[in-house]
PDB file of C-alpha atoms in Angstrom:
ATOM      1  CA  MET A  29       0.308  42.650  64.885  1.00 75.00           C
ATOM      2  CA  ASN A  30      -1.829  39.965  66.330  1.00 83.00           C
ATOM      3  CA  ARG A  31      -3.273  37.160  63.851  1.00 86.00           C
ATOM      4  CA  ILE A  32      -7.111  38.574  64.154  1.00 84.00           C
ATOM      5  CA  ASN A  33      -5.712  41.909  63.161  1.00 83.00           C
ATOM      6  CA  ARG A  34      -3.406  40.691  60.171  1.00 89.00           C
ATOM      7  CA  VAL A  35      -6.198  38.421  58.593  1.00 90.00           C
ATOM      8  CA  THR A  36      -8.617  41.304  58.824  1.00 85.00           C
ATOM      9  CA  SER A  37      -5.832  43.190  57.290  1.00 87.00           C
ATOM     10  CA  ILE A  38      -5.683  40.745  54.675  1.00 90.00           C
ATOM     11  CA  LEU A  39      -9.201  40.752  53.650  1.00 87.00           C
ATOM     12  CA  ILE A  40      -9.408  44.411  53.315  1.00 84.00           C
ATOM     13  CA  GLN A  41      -6.183  44.283  51.086  1.00 87.00           C
ATOM     14  CA  LEU A  42      -7.974  41.979  49.100  1.00 88.00           C
ATOM     15  CA  GLN A  43     -10.495  44.190  48.104  1.00 82.00           C
ATOM     16  CA  SER A  44      -7.573  46.990  47.167  1.00 78.00           C
ATOM     17  CA  LYS A  45      -6.903  45.447  43.720  1.00 82.00           C
ATOM     18  CA  LYS A  46      -8.431  42.896  41.304  1.00 86.00           C
ATOM     19  CA  ILE A  47      -5.757  40.424  42.174  1.00 91.00           C
ATOM     20  CA  ILE A  48      -3.121  40.247  44.887  1.00 91.00           C
ATOM     21  CA  PRO A  49      -0.085  37.884  44.846  1.00 93.00           C
ATOM     22  CA  ALA A  50       0.892  35.863  47.738  1.00 93.00           C
ATOM     23  CA  LYS A  51       3.931  37.244  48.140  1.00 93.00           C
ATOM     24  CA  GLU A  52       2.560  41.152  47.776  1.00 93.00           C
ATOM     25  CA  ILE A  53       0.867  39.885  51.357  1.00 93.00           C
ATOM     26  CA  ALA A  54       4.056  38.176  52.628  1.00 93.00           C
ATOM     27  CA  GLN A  55       5.944  41.433  52.310  1.00 92.00           C
ATOM     28  CA  ARG A  56       3.287  43.593  54.119  1.00 91.00           C
ATOM     29  CA  PHE A  57       2.980  41.597  56.911  1.00 91.00           C
ATOM     30  CA  ASN A  58       6.686  40.400  57.118  1.00 91.00           C
ATOM     31  CA  ILE A  59       5.515  36.838  57.379  1.00 92.00           C
ATOM     32  CA  SER A  60       6.085  33.586  55.474  1.00 93.00           C
ATOM     33  CA  LEU A  61       4.710  32.131  52.390  1.00 93.00           C
ATOM     34  CA  ARG A  62       3.249  29.349  54.481  1.00 93.00           C
ATOM     35  CA  THR A  63       1.493  31.947  56.757  1.00 94.00           C
ATOM     36  CA  VAL A  64      -0.233  33.426  53.983  1.00 93.00           C
ATOM     37  CA  TYR A  65      -1.699  30.620  52.638  1.00 94.00           C
ATOM     38  CA  ARG A  66      -2.815  29.618  56.442  1.00 93.00           C
ATOM     39  CA  ASP A  67      -4.466  32.802  56.771  1.00 93.00           C
ATOM     40  CA  ILE A  68      -6.535  32.413  53.333  1.00 93.00           C
ATOM     41  CA  ARG A  69      -7.645  29.266  54.742  1.00 92.00           C
ATOM     42  CA  THR A  70      -9.125  30.802  57.812  1.00 92.00           C
ATOM     43  CA  LEU A  71     -10.874  33.201  55.806  1.00 90.00           C
ATOM     44  CA  GLU A  72     -12.283  30.920  53.813  1.00 90.00           C
ATOM     45  CA  GLU A  73     -12.883  28.910  56.566  1.00 89.00           C
ATOM     46  CA  ALA A  74     -14.878  31.765  57.806  1.00 85.00           C
ATOM     47  CA  GLY A  75     -17.153  32.099  54.432  1.00 85.00           C
ATOM     48  CA  ILE A  76     -15.357  34.845  52.879  1.00 88.00           C
ATOM     49  CA  PRO A  77     -15.536  33.619  48.820  1.00 91.00           C
ATOM     50  CA  ILE A  78     -11.553  33.908  47.636  1.00 92.00           C
ATOM     51  CA  GLY A  79     -10.648  32.730  44.305  1.00 91.00           C
ATOM     52  CA  SER A  80      -7.184  32.356  42.845  1.00 91.00           C
ATOM     53  CA  GLU A  81      -5.071  31.942  39.743  1.00 90.00           C
ATOM     54  CA  ALA A  82      -2.350  29.725  40.127  1.00 88.00           C
ATOM     55  CA  GLY A  83       1.120  31.829  39.562  1.00 87.00           C
ATOM     56  CA  LYS A  84      -0.805  35.049  39.968  1.00 91.00           C
ATOM     57  CA  GLY A  85      -2.342  35.155  43.417  1.00 93.00           C
ATOM     58  CA  TYR A  86      -5.747  35.625  45.477  1.00 93.00           C
ATOM     59  CA  PHE A  87      -8.825  37.916  44.836  1.00 91.00           C
ATOM     60  CA  LEU A  88     -12.442  37.940  46.219  1.00 88.00           C
ATOM     61  CA  VAL A  89     -15.370  36.700  43.928  1.00 87.00           C
ATOM     62  CA  GLU A  90     -16.896  39.287  42.392  1.00 81.00           C
ATOM     63  CA  GLY A  91     -20.138  40.758  44.061  1.00 76.00           C
ATOM     64  CA  PHE A  92     -18.831  39.956  47.689  1.00 75.00           C
ATOM     65  CA  LEU A  93     -18.796  43.220  49.468  1.00 68.00           C
ATOM     66  CA  LEU A  94     -17.832  44.281  52.904  1.00 65.00           C
ATOM     67  CA  PRO A  95     -19.510  47.064  55.140  1.00 62.00           C
ATOM     68  CA  PRO A  96     -17.921  50.120  55.352  1.00 61.00           C
ATOM     69  CA  VAL A  97     -14.356  49.703  57.100  1.00 66.00           C
ATOM     70  CA  MET A  98     -13.214  51.869  59.819  1.00 72.00           C
ATOM     71  CA  PHE A  99     -10.041  53.977  60.309  1.00 78.00           C
ATOM     72  CA  THR A 100      -7.403  54.213  63.042  1.00 77.00           C
ATOM     73  CA  ALA A 101      -6.403  57.751  63.804  1.00 78.00           C
ATOM     74  CA  ALA A 102      -2.779  57.395  62.617  1.00 80.00           C
ATOM     75  CA  GLU A 103      -4.835  56.771  59.093  1.00 83.00           C
ATOM     76  CA  VAL A 104      -7.089  59.753  59.621  1.00 83.00           C
ATOM     77  CA  GLY A 105      -3.780  61.594  59.896  1.00 83.00           C
ATOM     78  CA  ALA A 106      -2.271  60.509  56.381  1.00 85.00           C
ATOM     79  CA  LEU A 107      -5.637  61.220  54.964  1.00 86.00           C
ATOM     80  CA  ILE A 108      -5.739  64.869  56.564  1.00 85.00           C
ATOM     81  CA  THR A 109      -2.165  65.280  55.039  1.00 84.00           C
ATOM     82  CA  ALA A 110      -2.394  64.114  51.686  1.00 85.00           C
ATOM     83  CA  GLY A 111      -5.598  66.422  51.542  1.00 85.00           C
ATOM     84  CA  LYS A 112      -3.159  69.455  52.266  1.00 83.00           C
ATOM     85  CA  PHE A 113      -0.928  68.828  50.165  1.00 82.00           C
ATOM     86  CA  LEU A 114      -3.658  68.209  47.224  1.00 81.00           C
ATOM     87  CA  ASN A 115      -5.116  71.825  48.188  1.00 80.00           C
ATOM     88  CA  CYS A 116      -1.422  73.621  47.471  1.00 78.00           C
ATOM     89  CA  HIS A 117      -0.099  71.147  44.501  1.00 80.00           C
ATOM     90  CA  GLY A 118      -3.331  70.153  42.613  1.00 79.00           C
ATOM     91  CA  ASP A 119      -5.827  71.203  40.272  1.00 80.00           C
ATOM     92  CA  GLU A 120      -9.190  72.755  41.313  1.00 81.00           C
ATOM     93  CA  SER A 121     -11.330  69.582  39.780  1.00 82.00           C
ATOM     94  CA  PHE A 122      -9.091  66.926  41.726  1.00 81.00           C
ATOM     95  CA  ILE A 123      -9.189  69.219  45.186  1.00 83.00           C
ATOM     96  CA  LYS A 124     -13.255  69.114  44.676  1.00 84.00           C
ATOM     97  CA  ASP A 125     -12.768  65.186  43.970  1.00 85.00           C
ATOM     98  CA  PHE A 126     -10.785  64.570  47.064  1.00 85.00           C
ATOM     99  CA  ASP A 127     -12.743  66.971  49.443  1.00 84.00           C
ATOM    100  CA  SER A 128     -16.063  64.937  48.185  1.00 83.00           C
ATOM    101  CA  ALA A 129     -14.051  61.231  49.273  1.00 84.00           C
ATOM    102  CA  MET A 130     -12.754  63.003  52.345  1.00 83.00           C
ATOM    103  CA  TYR A 131     -16.592  63.804  53.595  1.00 80.00           C
ATOM    104  CA  LYS A 132     -17.667  60.109  52.962  1.00 78.00           C
ATOM    105  CA  ILE A 133     -14.912  58.944  54.721  1.00 80.00           C
ATOM    106  CA  LYS A 134     -15.617  61.428  57.475  1.00 79.00           C
ATOM    107  CA  SER A 135     -18.988  60.421  57.420  1.00 72.00           C
ATOM    108  CA  ILE A 136     -18.259  57.001  58.759  1.00 75.00           C
ATOM    109  CA  LEU A 137     -15.858  58.023  61.648  1.00 77.00           C
ATOM    110  CA  LYS A 138     -16.515  58.012  65.496  1.00 76.00           C
ATOM    111  CA  HIS A 139     -16.872  60.826  67.433  1.00 75.00           C
ATOM    112  CA  GLY A 140     -13.726  61.294  68.768  1.00 78.00           C
ATOM    113  CA  GLU A 141     -11.792  60.552  65.363  1.00 79.00           C
ATOM    114  CA  LYS A 142     -13.805  63.354  64.172  1.00 78.00           C
ATOM    115  CA  ASN A 143     -12.491  65.994  66.453  1.00 81.00           C
ATOM    116  CA  TYR A 144      -8.967  64.517  66.030  1.00 82.00           C
ATOM    117  CA  ALA A 145      -9.504  64.947  62.326  1.00 82.00           C
ATOM    118  CA  GLN A 146     -11.021  68.641  62.576  1.00 81.00           C
ATOM    119  CA  GLU A 147      -7.737  69.473  65.037  1.00 82.00           C
ATOM    120  CA  LEU A 148      -5.340  68.049  62.330  1.00 80.00           C
ATOM    121  CA  GLU A 149      -7.336  70.428  59.700  1.00 80.00           C
ATOM    122  CA  ASN A 150      -6.849  73.511  61.768  1.00 80.00           C
ATOM    123  CA  SER A 151      -2.617  72.636  62.459  1.00 80.00           C
ATOM    124  CA  ILE A 152      -1.172  70.807  59.202  1.00 79.00           C
ATOM    125  CA  ASN A 153      -0.327  73.588  56.427  1.00 77.00           C
ATOM    126  CA  VAL A 154       1.643  72.536  53.295  1.00 74.00           C
ATOM    127  CA  TYR A 155       3.478  75.245  51.850  1.00 68.00           C
ATOM    128  CA  SER A 156       5.284  75.840  48.568  1.00 63.00           C
ATOM    129  CA  THR A 157       8.934  77.102  48.381  1.00 58.00           C
ATOM    130  CA  SER A 158       8.324  79.600  45.410  1.00 54.00           C
ATOM    131  CA  GLY A 159       5.867  81.231  47.676  1.00 55.00           C
ATOM    132  CA  GLN A 160       2.741  80.746  45.508  1.00 58.00           C
ATOM    133  CA  LYS A 161       0.731  78.009  43.992  1.00 60.00           C
ATOM    134  CA  ASN A 162       1.096  76.805  40.640  1.00 61.00           C
ATOM    135  CA  THR A 163      -2.293  77.066  38.386  1.00 70.00           C
ATOM    136  CA  LEU A 164      -3.109  74.006  36.899  1.00 78.00           C
ATOM    137  CA  ALA A 165      -5.380  73.589  34.156  1.00 75.00           C
ATOM    138  CA  ASP A 166      -9.296  72.502  35.223  1.00 76.00           C
ATOM    139  CA  ASN A 167      -9.323  68.906  35.345  1.00 82.00           C
ATOM    140  CA  VAL A 168      -5.847  67.990  33.769  1.00 87.00           C
ATOM    141  CA  ILE A 169      -4.296  65.650  36.784  1.00 87.00           C
ATOM    142  CA  ALA A 170      -7.578  63.825  36.625  1.00 85.00           C
ATOM    143  CA  ALA A 171      -7.164  63.820  32.728  1.00 89.00           C
ATOM    144  CA  ILE A 172      -3.636  62.542  33.090  1.00 90.00           C
ATOM    145  CA  GLN A 173      -4.457  59.384  35.528  1.00 88.00           C
ATOM    146  CA  THR A 174      -7.618  58.349  33.269  1.00 89.00           C
ATOM    147  CA  ALA A 175      -5.111  58.610  30.371  1.00 92.00           C
ATOM    148  CA  ILE A 176      -2.410  56.529  31.793  1.00 90.00           C
ATOM    149  CA  CYS A 177      -4.872  53.858  33.408  1.00 89.00           C
ATOM    150  CA  ASN A 178      -6.802  53.622  29.951  1.00 91.00           C
ATOM    151  CA  LYS A 179      -3.701  53.603  28.112  1.00 92.00           C
ATOM    152  CA  ARG A 180      -4.688  56.866  25.616  1.00 94.00           C
ATOM    153  CA  VAL A 181      -3.130  58.719  23.866  1.00 95.00           C
ATOM    154  CA  ILE A 182      -3.779  62.627  25.242  1.00 95.00           C
ATOM    155  CA  SER A 183      -3.377  65.825  23.151  1.00 94.00           C
ATOM    156  CA  ILE A 184      -2.212  68.865  24.771  1.00 93.00           C
ATOM    157  CA  GLN A 185      -1.379  72.369  24.026  1.00 91.00           C
ATOM    158  CA  TYR A 186       2.363  72.956  25.584  1.00 89.00           C
ATOM    159  CA  PRO A 187       4.547  76.281  25.339  1.00 85.00           C
ATOM    160  CA  ALA A 188       7.548  75.714  22.969  1.00 76.00           C
ATOM    161  CA  SER A 189      10.863  75.731  23.771  1.00 65.00           C
ATOM    162  CA  GLY A 190      12.224  79.639  24.246  1.00 56.00           C
ATOM    163  CA  GLY A 191       8.169  80.155  25.587  1.00 59.00           C
ATOM    164  CA  GLN A 192       7.054  80.525  22.202  1.00 67.00           C
ATOM    165  CA  GLU A 193       2.997  80.097  21.834  1.00 78.00           C
ATOM    166  CA  PRO A 194       1.581  76.718  22.596  1.00 82.00           C
ATOM    167  CA  GLU A 195       2.143  74.092  20.000  1.00 85.00           C
ATOM    168  CA  SER A 196      -0.342  70.792  19.437  1.00 90.00           C
ATOM    169  CA  ARG A 197       1.386  67.483  20.821  1.00 91.00           C
ATOM    170  CA  MET A 198       0.593  63.918  20.680  1.00 94.00           C
ATOM    171  CA  ILE A 199       1.471  62.135  23.993  1.00 94.00           C
ATOM    172  CA  GLU A 200       1.543  58.241  25.091  1.00 94.00           C
ATOM    173  CA  PRO A 201       1.202  58.883  28.719  1.00 92.00           C
ATOM    174  CA  ILE A 202       3.456  56.505  30.610  1.00 89.00           C
ATOM    175  CA  SER A 203       4.095  58.359  34.576  1.00 88.00           C
ATOM    176  CA  LEU A 204       2.880  61.284  36.660  1.00 87.00           C
ATOM    177  CA  GLY A 205       5.152  62.476  39.370  1.00 84.00           C
ATOM    178  CA  PHE A 206       5.496  65.447  41.815  1.00 82.00           C
ATOM    179  CA  TYR A 207       9.325  66.923  41.617  1.00 73.00           C
ATOM    180  CA  GLU A 208      10.995  70.332  42.249  1.00 67.00           C
ATOM    181  CA  GLN A 209       7.493  71.438  43.586  1.00 73.00           C
ATOM    182  CA  ASN A 210       6.274  71.009  40.586  1.00 80.00           C
ATOM    183  CA  TRP A 211       3.936  67.732  38.803  1.00 86.00           C
ATOM    184  CA  TYR A 212       5.585  66.286  35.892  1.00 88.00           C
ATOM    185  CA  LEU A 213       4.339  64.302  32.976  1.00 90.00           C
ATOM    186  CA  ILE A 214       6.532  61.511  31.645  1.00 89.00           C
ATOM    187  CA  GLY A 215       5.372  60.521  27.845  1.00 90.00           C
ATOM    188  CA  PHE A 216       6.179  59.438  24.405  1.00 91.00           C
ATOM    189  CA  CYS A 217       5.898  62.670  22.175  1.00 90.00           C
ATOM    190  CA  ARG A 218       4.990  61.856  18.477  1.00 91.00           C
ATOM    191  CA  LEU A 219       5.991  65.239  17.879  1.00 88.00           C
ATOM    192  CA  ARG A 220       9.929  64.616  19.065  1.00 84.00           C
ATOM    193  CA  ASN A 221       9.366  61.155  18.597  1.00 87.00           C
ATOM    194  CA  GLU A 222      11.251  60.779  21.986  1.00 85.00           C
ATOM    195  CA  TYR A 223      10.557  60.716  25.785  1.00 87.00           C
ATOM    196  CA  ARG A 224       9.890  63.589  27.225  1.00 86.00           C
ATOM    197  CA  ASN A 225       8.833  64.766  30.683  1.00 85.00           C
ATOM    198  CA  PHE A 226       6.090  67.515  30.375  1.00 89.00           C
ATOM    199  CA  ARG A 227       5.717  70.193  33.356  1.00 87.00           C
ATOM    200  CA  VAL A 228       2.000  69.973  33.946  1.00 89.00           C
ATOM    201  CA  ASP A 229       0.914  73.377  35.104  1.00 87.00           C
ATOM    202  CA  ARG A 230       2.732  74.375  31.752  1.00 88.00           C
ATOM    203  CA  ILE A 231       0.092  72.184  30.083  1.00 90.00           C
ATOM    204  CA  LYS A 232      -2.753  74.959  28.367  1.00 88.00           C
ATOM    205  CA  SER A 233      -5.198  72.397  27.277  1.00 89.00           C
ATOM    206  CA  ILE A 234      -5.437  68.330  27.320  1.00 91.00           C
ATOM    207  CA  CYS A 235      -8.035  66.123  25.399  1.00 93.00           C
ATOM    208  CA  ILE A 236      -8.049  62.325  25.764  1.00 94.00           C
ATOM    209  CA  GLU A 237      -8.028  60.588  22.430  1.00 94.00           C
ATOM    210  CA  GLU A 238      -9.567  57.024  21.552  1.00 93.00           C
ATOM    211  CA  GLU A 239      -6.644  56.242  20.174  1.00 92.00           C
ATOM    212  CA  LEU A 240      -4.693  53.158  22.440  1.00 93.00           C
ATOM    213  CA  CYS A 241      -0.840  54.192  23.299  1.00 91.00           C
ATOM    214  CA  GLN A 242       1.328  51.536  21.600  1.00 87.00           C
ATOM    215  CA  SER A 243       3.647  49.177  24.327  1.00 82.00           C
ATOM    216  CA  HIS A 244       6.877  50.565  25.588  1.00 78.00           C
ATOM    217  CA  ASP A 245       9.556  48.076  26.587  1.00 74.00           C
ATOM    218  CA  GLY A 246      11.302  48.815  29.907  1.00 75.00           C
ATOM    219  CA  SER A 247      10.325  49.727  32.999  1.00 80.00           C
ATOM    220  CA  LEU A 248       9.891  52.993  34.156  1.00 78.00           C
ATOM    221  CA  GLU A 249      13.560  53.498  35.490  1.00 77.00           C
ATOM    222  CA  GLN A 250      15.024  52.519  31.980  1.00 77.00           C
ATOM    223  CA  ILE A 251      12.485  54.817  30.326  1.00 79.00           C
ATOM    224  CA  LEU A 252      14.296  57.696  32.489  1.00 75.00           C
ATOM    225  CA  LYS A 253      17.635  56.472  32.005  1.00 73.00           C
ATOM    226  CA  GLN A 254      16.898  56.895  28.284  1.00 73.00           C
ATOM    227  CA  MET A 255      15.397  60.466  28.363  1.00 73.00           C
ATOM    228  CA  LEU A 256      18.580  61.180  30.173  1.00 68.00           C
ATOM    229  CA  SER A 257      20.611  59.748  27.593  1.00 66.00           C
ATOM    230  CA  TYR A 258      19.259  62.286  24.749  1.00 66.00           C
ATOM    231  CA  LYS A 259      21.001  64.717  26.586  1.00 71.00           C
ATOM    232  CA  LYS A 260      24.745  66.025  27.401  1.00 79.00           C
ATOM    233  CA  LEU A 261      26.093  65.378  31.090  1.00 83.00           C
ATOM    234  CA  TYR A 262      28.296  65.907  33.111  1.00 88.00           C
ATOM    235  CA  ASN A 263      29.806  63.978  36.064  1.00 92.00           C
ATOM    236  CA  VAL A 264      29.589  65.926  39.398  1.00 93.00           C
ATOM    237  CA  ILE A 265      31.158  64.760  42.710  1.00 94.00           C
ATOM    238  CA  LEU A 266      29.897  66.244  45.677  1.00 93.00           C
ATOM    239  CA  ARG A 267      30.611  65.866  49.582  1.00 93.00           C
ATOM    240  CA  ALA A 268      27.555  66.674  52.189  1.00 90.00           C
ATOM    241  CA  GLU A 269      27.124  66.202  55.666  1.00 87.00           C
ATOM    242  CA  LYS A 270      25.462  63.299  56.948  1.00 87.00           C
ATOM    243  CA  GLY A 271      21.860  63.847  58.055  1.00 86.00           C
ATOM    244  CA  GLU A 272      19.597  66.246  56.495  1.00 86.00           C
ATOM    245  CA  THR A 273      21.852  67.691  53.606  1.00 86.00           C
ATOM    246  CA  TYR A 274      22.917  64.602  52.640  1.00 89.00           C
ATOM    247  CA  ASN A 275      19.009  63.129  52.147  1.00 87.00           C
ATOM    248  CA  SER A 276      18.086  65.968  50.416  1.00 85.00           C
ATOM    249  CA  ILE A 277      20.765  65.708  48.201  1.00 87.00           C
ATOM    250  CA  LYS A 278      20.434  62.267  47.138  1.00 84.00           C
ATOM    251  CA  ASN A 279      16.501  62.470  46.592  1.00 81.00           C
ATOM    252  CA  ARG A 280      16.952  66.013  44.992  1.00 81.00           C
ATOM    253  CA  TYR A 281      19.746  64.368  42.301  1.00 83.00           C
ATOM    254  CA  SER A 282      18.205  60.892  42.273  1.00 78.00           C
ATOM    255  CA  LEU A 283      17.741  60.254  38.863  1.00 71.00           C
ATOM    256  CA  GLY A 284      21.263  60.890  37.637  1.00 79.00           C
ATOM    257  CA  PHE A 285      22.608  59.230  40.781  1.00 84.00           C
ATOM    258  CA  LEU A 286      26.012  57.239  39.878  1.00 87.00           C
ATOM    259  CA  GLU A 287      27.713  56.083  43.042  1.00 90.00           C
ATOM    260  CA  GLU A 288      28.104  57.386  46.956  1.00 92.00           C
ATOM    261  CA  THR A 289      31.375  56.922  49.061  1.00 93.00           C
ATOM    262  CA  ASP A 290      31.067  57.211  53.062  1.00 92.00           C
ATOM    263  CA  LEU A 291      33.958  59.094  54.552  1.00 91.00           C
ATOM    264  CA  GLY A 292      32.440  58.963  58.202  1.00 88.00           C
ATOM    265  CA  SER A 293      30.664  62.285  58.855  1.00 86.00           C
ATOM    266  CA  LYS A 294      30.162  62.835  55.538  1.00 90.00           C
ATOM    267  CA  MET A 295      29.256  61.468  52.192  1.00 91.00           C
ATOM    268  CA  GLU A 296      30.945  61.717  49.101  1.00 93.00           C
ATOM    269  CA  ILE A 297      27.957  61.784  45.473  1.00 92.00           C
ATOM    270  CA  GLU A 298      28.940  61.329  42.583  1.00 93.00           C
ATOM    271  CA  PHE A 299      25.675  62.369  39.780  1.00 91.00           C
ATOM    272  CA  GLN A 300      25.185  63.630  36.709  1.00 87.00           C
ATOM    273  CA  THR A 301      23.869  66.964  35.344  1.00 87.00           C
ATOM    274  CA  ASP A 302      22.717  68.679  32.306  1.00 82.00           C
ATOM    275  CA  SER A 303      23.371  72.578  33.402  1.00 85.00           C
ATOM    276  CA  PHE A 304      26.439  73.407  35.681  1.00 89.00           C
ATOM    277  CA  GLU A 305      24.704  77.019  35.806  1.00 89.00           C
ATOM    278  CA  ILE A 306      21.644  75.714  37.273  1.00 87.00           C
ATOM    279  CA  LEU A 307      23.443  73.088  39.852  1.00 90.00           C
ATOM    280  CA  SER A 308      25.118  75.618  40.830  1.00 90.00           C
ATOM    281  CA  LYS A 309      22.509  78.149  41.904  1.00 88.00           C
ATOM    282  CA  GLN A 310      20.646  75.037  43.562  1.00 88.00           C
ATOM    283  CA  LEU A 311      23.866  74.170  45.602  1.00 90.00           C
ATOM    284  CA  ILE A 312      24.010  77.581  47.225  1.00 89.00           C
ATOM    285  CA  GLU A 313      21.122  76.730  48.683  1.00 86.00           C
ATOM    286  CA  TYR A 314      22.710  73.801  51.107  1.00 87.00           C
ATOM    287  CA  GLY A 315      25.733  76.594  52.495  1.00 86.00           C
ATOM    288  CA  SER A 316      28.673  75.051  54.093  1.00 84.00           C
ATOM    289  CA  GLY A 317      26.376  71.860  54.327  1.00 86.00           C
ATOM    290  CA  ILE A 318      28.371  70.579  51.257  1.00 89.00           C
ATOM    291  CA  GLU A 319      31.898  70.779  48.804  1.00 91.00           C
ATOM    292  CA  ILE A 320      32.370  70.744  45.585  1.00 93.00           C
ATOM    293  CA  VAL A 321      35.261  68.213  44.766  1.00 93.00           C
ATOM    294  CA  GLN A 322      34.411  68.100  40.913  1.00 91.00           C
ATOM    295  CA  PRO A 323      34.584  69.580  38.468  1.00 92.00           C
ATOM    296  CA  ASP A 324      36.223  72.761  38.641  1.00 93.00           C
ATOM    297  CA  GLU A 325      34.022  74.680  35.989  1.00 93.00           C
ATOM    298  CA  LEU A 326      31.154  73.578  38.741  1.00 93.00           C
ATOM    299  CA  LYS A 327      33.247  75.529  41.035  1.00 93.00           C
ATOM    300  CA  CYS A 328      33.997  78.434  38.997  1.00 93.00           C
ATOM    301  CA  ILE A 329      30.235  79.199  38.293  1.00 93.00           C
ATOM    302  CA  THR A 330      29.123  78.569  41.729  1.00 92.00           C
ATOM    303  CA  ARG A 331      31.953  81.526  43.084  1.00 91.00           C
ATOM    304  CA  LYS A 332      30.511  83.820  40.283  1.00 91.00           C
ATOM    305  CA  HIS A 333      27.019  83.136  41.317  1.00 88.00           C
ATOM    306  CA  LEU A 334      28.063  83.838  44.991  1.00 89.00           C
ATOM    307  CA  ALA A 335      29.976  87.218  43.838  1.00 89.00           C
ATOM    308  CA  GLN A 336      26.883  88.237  41.998  1.00 88.00           C
ATOM    309  CA  ILE A 337      24.384  87.483  45.463  1.00 86.00           C
ATOM    310  CA  THR A 338      27.498  89.333  47.684  1.00 86.00           C
ATOM    311  CA  ASN A 339      27.118  92.711  45.631  1.00 85.00           C
ATOM    312  CA  HIS A 340      23.715  92.638  45.051  1.00 80.00           C
ATOM    313  CA  CYS A 341      23.413  92.753  49.181  1.00 79.00           C
ATOM    314  CA  LEU A 342      26.137  95.185  49.554  1.00 76.00           C
ATOM    315  CA  ASN A 343      24.358  97.438  47.016  1.00 75.00           C
ATOM    316  CA  LEU A 344      21.626  97.348  49.714  1.00 66.00           C
ATOM    317  CA  ILE A 345      23.360  98.744  52.093  1.00 60.00           C
TER     318      ILE A 345
END
């Protein structure tokens, strides 16, 4: 990237947050802090009102606005793809909000970029592996996002264990994530007095309360590890072919990951699970791409599931 484009990009980046650390700018463009300082001076000399806070970073003085920014074809493609994902995995209100934002973005695109966007919309699709779209309570994603940003407690109606009728939960929301084709809310459950994760499609209703959340110590990663500590965990060692199979397993079981060893054409991965029954069914999806090294109990359960599948298929003949 040449210097003119970089300085322009830094100006756009300064609009994205209330304050931007110099280190964050340096990491984004792979430049030194000295270069960041020089680029900031260039913007100031051009009349851009940039303020700074010692030890925190730079910011645009409140009230300064730039004219609408332009988008590259790659940026338009990224937005279109994100929209397709949300249409498959978002709630109705969230999809409408995103569509509204996209109309505004498309309104400032050049003619050629509009054609590019239309072609992509007709060519890109996101599919659910379950074959159907999960039904989310209306406005649930936006409500969770609002509560997280404003540090507000939420009350939800959520099914009790065993598929019983929904019960009321008071949750201090911490994070919203997408995993295994589902959205999950991670938060502190006051009913259980511990950190829990909640499948968003199982939330029957949600309400943002006036009460503020209490402060929670530790990073999200530490909280996730603490959540795993509540369960009885078992160590598993797999060997996976390098490439797609290895990458899929590493991502899928990243929360329980312990270590890995390079064996040449394969990787040996050690991680933890709380259920051999569920894990064995998931591992069957990888076919001959994996080998179960340990434990023997997992091998036995997987053989049992394979035998059930074989017997079922033979009965169809």
